[in-house]
């Protein structure tokens, strides 16, 4: 039974997990598509060999090295990818961003019907538990979060079941003037029902909104993921982009690389108009440390650029990316233009932009896929956009909506990888393999950047062992 300790802290006990509380209702009644289940069960050897067949220039040994990589900081991640094509019809999966606190469990049908906790249990069992067992420190276990209670209560209940002990579930909001979580000399403490501070030996973390304002570096309490993963690119698009470039330069002779839209970093406010003009009257503006679809502006007209510039800070620098276009145009540069493949047209002939959220985790085998789902845009790619509608309706796929009373989710645009929905995406096993390899390379690049920036993690010895 989940016991309330205070307004923002609950004590979660073994046996508290209730599936109906931790998945969207239609996910509970869905069955995973056989192709998706097949993909999730592929070995690293199968994935590497197939990717090599699809990309003959890639070095097979290097692919295996990256798939078997053991991240020191970034051991749980999610990437957002888009399915794109060019003038010649060459389809690719492009990395849009990489996320250090990814959602997705509530949107993923069960891989094994006999494991009611699904991906929650795989993540805690195969990633979090081995780290905690190797971390010799006294104290309780915790889950700290600032949004997405559906998944985070599920994680807390799973941790309680896996470890057989009570778990503190604490909401750790940026705006809380008296938060129930504090750090002293790198050790996390959570306030209990007696107004006493309880030492925490390890914590699962889903703090997403500017987490660097609350989480210190190099904590003694083990945290999945630590703040270093965010600062090295897991929560900063600009730093992630630079890490991708380092990776691509290092491995260009091995025939592999992280594919992203053409990107310009550290663009000053006064330079936005020039980039808009040079890119042919369209682009995407991103606030580097934003997330959940906030601080991202698709721009296809001067009026949209003016609107975006009225909302952003003139003193900041921005990440600019070339827009992935809705439809073919002879006015676009054939050497760099990419287009959304979109969903299979529905009965009304409408095709929508969609992304793939691919969640991964580090296991003793290396990096493994954990969950996958898609989100589609509100307005179709192949219909003329009304004058009073923003282009985000065509290109934006994020489901998170930030309101005055907190976060809500437009789950009617969620595309499950189940028997009913997966076929609408036009994807096959090869696309899932290519997306996973791209995602793994992105995680590798960001984790390597974290090691370069902050030194070896305290869990390095555990990884080597």
XYZ file of C-alpha atoms in Angstrom:
465
model
C 0.000 0.000 0.000
C 1.397 3.420 -0.989
C 1.520 5.360 2.301
C 1.453 9.157 2.247
C 4.215 10.637 4.397
C 3.749 14.254 3.351
C 2.340 16.189 0.413
C 5.258 15.266 -1.837
C 6.605 12.037 -0.286
C 5.083 8.556 -0.259
C 6.375 5.263 1.078
C 5.930 2.518 -1.512
C 5.901 -1.062 -0.252
C 6.557 -4.416 -1.942
C 3.370 -5.654 -3.580
C 2.087 -2.166 -4.477
C 2.481 -2.545 -8.255
C -0.885 -2.326 -10.040
C -0.653 -2.604 -13.853
C -3.763 -0.467 -14.402
C -1.982 2.453 -12.715
C 1.141 2.376 -14.892
C -0.026 1.965 -18.494
C -2.440 3.879 -20.663
C -5.722 1.899 -20.727
C -5.473 1.021 -24.423
C -1.919 -0.269 -23.919
C -3.150 -2.737 -21.297
C -5.506 -4.222 -23.877
C -2.964 -4.350 -26.710
C -0.653 -7.076 -27.969
C 2.878 -6.320 -29.127
C 3.423 -6.687 -32.872
C 5.377 -9.888 -33.676
C 7.998 -7.955 -35.706
C 8.649 -5.650 -32.741
C 8.962 -8.580 -30.345
C 11.341 -10.250 -32.799
C 13.479 -7.087 -32.939
C 13.618 -6.740 -29.147
C 14.908 -10.307 -28.844
C 17.673 -10.027 -31.458
C 21.205 -10.571 -30.166
C 23.951 -7.993 -30.599
C 25.576 -10.255 -33.156
C 22.386 -10.384 -35.221
C 21.880 -6.622 -35.015
C 25.484 -5.821 -35.965
C 25.562 -8.306 -38.832
C 22.275 -7.035 -40.265
C 23.325 -3.381 -39.937
C 26.546 -4.282 -41.712
C 24.554 -5.885 -44.559
C 22.455 -2.726 -44.840
C 25.563 -0.496 -44.632
C 28.385 -2.510 -46.253
C 30.916 0.249 -45.582
C 30.472 -0.153 -41.799
C 33.103 -2.028 -39.806
C 31.540 -5.037 -38.075
C 34.000 -5.160 -35.154
C 33.405 -1.467 -34.409
C 29.648 -2.002 -34.434
C 30.013 -4.808 -31.900
C 32.268 -2.650 -29.732
C 29.616 0.084 -29.575
C 26.681 -2.261 -28.978
C 28.588 -3.935 -26.121
C 29.697 -0.614 -24.649
C 29.233 -0.111 -20.902
C 28.318 3.543 -20.213
C 29.718 5.020 -17.019
C 27.160 7.832 -16.675
C 24.452 7.374 -19.302
C 23.044 3.918 -18.510
C 19.393 4.616 -19.317
C 18.421 6.701 -22.322
C 15.813 7.460 -24.932
C 16.274 8.821 -28.422
C 13.734 10.479 -30.672
C 14.204 9.569 -34.319
C 12.338 10.389 -37.525
C 11.880 8.320 -40.677
C 13.002 10.477 -43.600
C 13.714 10.241 -47.311
C 15.518 12.412 -49.873
C 15.140 13.362 -53.550
C 16.398 9.934 -54.604
C 14.127 7.988 -52.267
C 16.899 6.934 -49.861
C 15.219 6.363 -46.502
C 17.029 6.864 -43.202
C 16.385 7.182 -39.479
C 17.665 10.535 -38.231
C 18.403 11.334 -34.579
C 16.408 14.349 -33.396
C 17.486 14.320 -29.747
C 18.688 12.083 -26.927
C 17.066 12.145 -23.515
C 18.492 11.204 -20.119
C 15.092 10.687 -18.409
C 12.950 9.108 -21.124
C 9.298 8.262 -20.742
C 7.862 5.280 -22.552
C 6.964 2.388 -20.257
C 3.297 3.402 -20.098
C 3.161 3.286 -23.913
C 4.810 -0.113 -24.423
C 2.813 -3.360 -24.731
C 4.137 -6.278 -22.707
C 6.920 -8.249 -24.339
C 6.263 -11.204 -22.029
C 2.671 -11.649 -20.794
C 3.976 -13.567 -17.784
C 5.887 -10.528 -16.459
C 3.192 -8.052 -15.436
C 5.712 -5.300 -14.650
C 7.051 -5.434 -18.204
C 9.842 -3.004 -19.050
C 9.747 -1.499 -15.557
C 11.122 -4.760 -14.209
C 13.705 -5.236 -16.979
C 15.167 -1.789 -16.330
C 15.279 -2.148 -12.549
C 16.416 -5.792 -12.619
C 19.098 -5.574 -15.292
C 20.383 -1.999 -14.894
C 19.571 -0.477 -11.504
C 19.844 -3.534 -9.233
C 23.388 -4.600 -10.238
C 24.601 -1.028 -9.711
C 22.998 -0.789 -6.274
C 24.325 -4.182 -5.190
C 27.862 -3.099 -6.091
C 27.464 0.262 -4.305
C 28.508 -0.231 -0.679
C 26.599 2.406 1.258
C 24.011 2.460 4.047
C 20.585 3.994 3.585
C 17.176 3.612 2.008
C 16.126 3.453 -1.644
C 14.233 6.215 -3.435
C 12.632 7.391 -6.641
C 12.708 11.155 -7.200
C 10.702 12.833 -9.968
C 9.119 16.082 -11.136
C 6.557 14.828 -13.701
C 5.056 11.632 -15.156
C 3.698 10.063 -11.919
C 2.137 7.165 -13.867
C 5.575 5.762 -14.682
C 7.452 6.911 -11.607
C 5.050 5.340 -9.125
C 5.460 2.205 -11.254
C 9.227 2.422 -10.980
C 9.011 2.894 -7.199
C 6.727 -0.126 -6.833
C 9.045 -2.203 -9.015
C 12.119 -1.179 -7.002
C 10.237 -2.176 -3.831
C 9.421 -5.593 -5.313
C 12.886 -6.269 -6.745
C 14.723 -5.324 -3.531
C 12.063 -6.473 -1.068
C 12.088 -3.212 0.870
C 10.127 0.022 1.186
C 10.991 2.827 -1.220
C 10.652 6.581 -0.768
C 8.851 8.248 -3.679
C 9.539 11.991 -3.605
C 8.368 14.750 -5.902
C 11.297 17.122 -6.390
C 9.963 20.216 -8.147
C 12.109 23.145 -9.151
C 9.488 25.573 -7.794
C 9.209 23.914 -4.356
C 10.569 26.364 -1.773
C 10.764 23.593 0.857
C 11.607 20.453 -1.132
C 11.536 17.027 0.534
C 14.922 16.147 -0.967
C 18.312 17.605 -0.047
C 22.009 16.819 -0.514
C 24.762 17.105 2.072
C 28.342 16.376 0.991
C 27.028 14.468 -1.997
C 24.616 12.316 0.023
C 20.887 12.451 -0.708
C 18.370 12.731 2.139
C 14.559 12.554 2.022
C 12.265 13.907 4.743
C 10.050 11.263 6.401
C 6.749 11.459 8.292
C 8.548 12.431 11.524
C 10.166 15.377 9.768
C 13.480 13.513 9.975
C 15.959 13.319 7.109
C 16.538 9.746 5.908
C 19.814 8.909 4.173
C 19.412 7.451 0.674
C 21.966 4.967 -0.668
C 20.594 4.830 -4.217
C 17.894 6.608 -6.188
C 16.163 6.186 -9.513
C 15.810 9.677 -10.980
C 13.189 11.218 -13.269
C 13.886 14.900 -12.618
C 13.646 16.563 -16.021
C 13.060 20.305 -15.667
C 16.479 22.008 -15.306
C 17.723 19.206 -13.014
C 21.114 20.918 -12.573
C 19.344 23.412 -10.271
C 18.746 20.612 -7.738
C 21.192 17.771 -8.360
C 24.923 18.090 -7.592
C 27.739 16.444 -9.517
C 29.736 13.472 -8.199
C 27.195 12.362 -5.598
C 27.982 9.705 -3.043
C 24.397 8.464 -3.346
C 24.136 6.338 -6.474
C 21.727 7.937 -8.972
C 20.393 6.560 -12.246
C 21.093 8.713 -14.230
C 23.507 11.110 -12.504
C 23.413 14.789 -13.474
C 26.637 14.393 -15.483
C 24.639 12.505 -18.145
C 22.395 15.565 -18.547
C 25.205 18.104 -18.629
C 27.197 16.090 -21.191
C 24.331 16.100 -23.700
C 21.439 14.101 -22.262
C 19.601 17.355 -21.499
C 21.429 19.817 -23.727
C 20.918 19.630 -27.475
C 23.890 21.853 -28.288
C 26.385 19.824 -26.261
C 24.906 16.597 -27.647
C 25.356 17.903 -31.204
C 29.016 18.646 -30.517
C 29.469 15.150 -29.035
C 27.950 13.640 -32.193
C 30.460 15.539 -34.311
C 33.344 14.204 -32.208
C 31.985 10.678 -32.641
C 31.574 11.073 -36.402
C 35.102 12.369 -36.820
C 36.525 9.532 -34.720
C 34.680 6.786 -36.615
C 34.487 8.157 -40.157
C 37.133 5.659 -41.280
C 34.997 2.838 -39.829
C 32.044 3.672 -42.066
C 29.648 4.649 -39.284
C 28.236 7.931 -38.032
C 25.325 9.566 -36.241
C 22.889 11.017 -38.771
C 21.100 14.246 -37.815
C 19.526 17.154 -39.705
C 22.054 19.824 -40.746
C 22.798 21.679 -37.506
C 24.194 25.093 -36.549
C 25.263 25.661 -32.945
C 25.623 28.787 -30.810
C 23.504 30.933 -33.129
C 22.962 34.402 -31.703
C 19.510 35.959 -31.649
C 20.579 38.593 -34.201
C 21.705 35.840 -36.588
C 18.385 33.997 -36.735
C 17.032 36.007 -39.661
C 20.176 35.312 -41.698
C 19.930 31.558 -41.092
C 16.248 31.606 -42.037
C 17.074 33.305 -45.335
C 20.040 31.056 -46.149
C 18.022 27.911 -45.427
C 15.380 28.911 -47.946
C 12.713 30.278 -45.635
C 12.339 27.382 -43.194
C 14.196 26.007 -40.156
C 13.823 24.720 -36.615
C 14.895 26.862 -33.646
C 15.745 25.004 -30.430
C 16.501 26.299 -26.953
C 19.462 23.992 -26.147
C 18.380 22.872 -22.660
C 14.634 22.621 -23.324
C 12.699 19.357 -23.410
C 9.222 17.802 -23.727
C 8.566 19.830 -26.880
C 9.046 23.122 -25.028
C 11.409 25.696 -26.546
C 11.252 24.182 -30.052
C 9.912 26.275 -32.944
C 9.274 25.070 -36.471
C 9.472 28.065 -38.779
C 8.162 28.108 -42.376
C 7.291 31.796 -42.796
C 8.463 35.244 -41.768
C 5.477 35.611 -39.445
C 6.426 32.377 -37.639
C 10.006 33.586 -37.292
C 8.774 36.899 -35.869
C 6.550 35.015 -33.411
C 9.385 32.727 -32.296
C 11.736 35.677 -31.812
C 9.106 37.417 -29.682
C 9.042 34.441 -27.297
C 12.739 33.644 -26.887
C 15.460 35.486 -24.976
C 17.483 37.932 -27.135
C 20.508 37.302 -24.902
C 20.655 33.530 -25.453
C 22.227 31.392 -28.170
C 20.264 28.786 -30.079
C 20.546 25.554 -31.989
C 19.307 25.799 -35.577
C 18.462 22.734 -37.649
C 17.333 22.330 -41.210
C 13.634 21.505 -41.325
C 12.611 18.008 -42.366
C 10.090 18.982 -45.022
C 6.529 17.823 -45.491
C 6.515 17.493 -49.282
C 8.894 17.492 -52.232
C 9.863 20.837 -53.753
C 12.191 21.561 -56.676
C 13.193 24.776 -54.890
C 15.021 22.840 -52.173
C 18.672 21.843 -52.335
C 18.674 18.196 -53.513
C 22.006 17.563 -51.768
C 20.690 18.333 -48.287
C 16.872 18.313 -48.278
C 15.095 15.555 -46.376
C 11.387 14.810 -46.186
C 9.108 13.010 -43.758
C 8.148 9.562 -45.009
C 5.029 9.839 -42.852
C 2.448 7.264 -41.867
C 0.711 4.984 -44.352
C -2.205 7.071 -45.723
C -5.426 6.467 -43.801
C -8.869 5.916 -45.365
C -9.086 9.683 -45.961
C -5.703 9.734 -47.688
C -3.975 11.575 -44.839
C -0.319 10.912 -43.971
C 1.140 12.294 -40.736
C 4.666 13.040 -39.557
C 5.732 10.724 -36.743
C 8.736 10.030 -34.581
C 10.111 6.932 -32.877
C 10.968 7.063 -29.179
C 13.442 4.269 -28.528
C 14.342 3.598 -24.900
C 17.556 1.713 -24.116
C 19.397 0.515 -21.040
C 22.831 -0.798 -20.133
C 22.937 -4.474 -19.151
C 25.777 -6.925 -18.582
C 25.591 -7.661 -22.344
C 25.918 -3.985 -23.325
C 23.240 -1.573 -24.512
C 19.854 -3.184 -25.175
C 16.526 -1.867 -26.535
C 13.876 -1.647 -23.817
C 10.758 0.072 -25.175
C 9.629 1.743 -28.392
C 6.603 3.709 -29.509
C 5.687 6.527 -31.889
C 3.838 9.818 -31.780
C 2.224 11.497 -34.755
C 1.530 15.127 -35.568
C -1.923 16.700 -35.334
C -2.231 17.862 -38.947
C -1.371 15.769 -42.038
C 1.703 16.315 -44.192
C -0.190 16.119 -47.472
C -2.866 18.757 -46.904
C -2.531 22.508 -47.189
C -2.005 24.150 -43.812
C -4.744 26.702 -42.960
C -3.459 30.253 -42.613
C -4.454 30.454 -38.951
C -2.574 27.248 -38.013
C 1.047 27.047 -36.842
C 3.425 24.707 -38.685
C 4.071 22.899 -35.370
C 0.727 21.199 -36.000
C 2.303 19.510 -39.047
C 5.817 18.835 -37.739
C 5.491 18.630 -33.946
C 4.947 15.160 -32.501
C 5.512 15.568 -28.753
C 2.561 14.567 -26.564
C 3.464 16.613 -23.467
C 1.382 19.723 -22.846
C 2.449 22.123 -20.109
C -0.449 23.941 -18.488
C -1.023 26.085 -15.424
C -1.960 23.022 -13.387
C 0.938 20.851 -14.529
C 1.527 18.433 -17.392
C -1.069 16.645 -19.516
C -0.577 14.273 -22.460
C -2.285 14.161 -25.863
C -2.261 10.376 -25.893
C -4.774 10.205 -28.761
C -1.749 10.788 -31.048
C 0.198 7.921 -29.492
C 1.038 5.181 -32.009
C 1.553 1.876 -30.226
C 3.869 -0.792 -31.592
C 1.063 -3.311 -31.347
C -0.777 -5.494 -33.845
C -3.305 -2.769 -34.635
C -1.086 0.317 -35.000
C 2.415 -0.730 -36.035
C 1.500 -1.392 -39.665
C 0.360 2.227 -40.058
C 3.972 3.390 -39.634
C 5.375 1.564 -42.663
C 8.366 0.354 -40.654
C 10.083 -3.027 -40.685
C 12.735 -4.819 -38.660
C 15.493 -3.167 -40.714
C 14.302 0.321 -39.743
C 14.180 -0.674 -36.071
C 17.721 -2.055 -36.307
C 19.001 1.101 -38.009
C 17.245 3.283 -35.429
C 18.663 1.289 -32.529
C 22.228 1.432 -33.857
C 21.897 5.191 -34.412
C 20.558 5.543 -30.864
C 23.341 3.445 -29.363
C 25.957 5.557 -31.135
C 24.322 8.705 -29.706
C 24.424 7.278 -26.165
C 28.060 6.252 -26.666
C 28.962 9.760 -27.861
C 27.305 11.500 -24.912
C 28.739 9.102 -22.336
C 32.222 9.536 -23.781
C 31.731 13.289 -23.530
C 30.729 12.897 -19.869
C 33.887 10.904 -19.138
C 35.982 13.529 -20.927
C 34.283 16.366 -19.002
C 33.966 14.843 -15.517
C 36.454 11.988 -15.373
C 35.710 8.339 -14.735
C 32.510 7.556 -12.854
C 32.647 5.852 -9.434
C 30.855 2.873 -11.025
C 33.746 2.244 -13.433
C 35.115 -0.562 -11.219
C 31.696 -2.241 -11.174
C 31.512 -2.028 -14.978
C 34.979 -3.470 -15.425
C 34.152 -6.279 -13.029
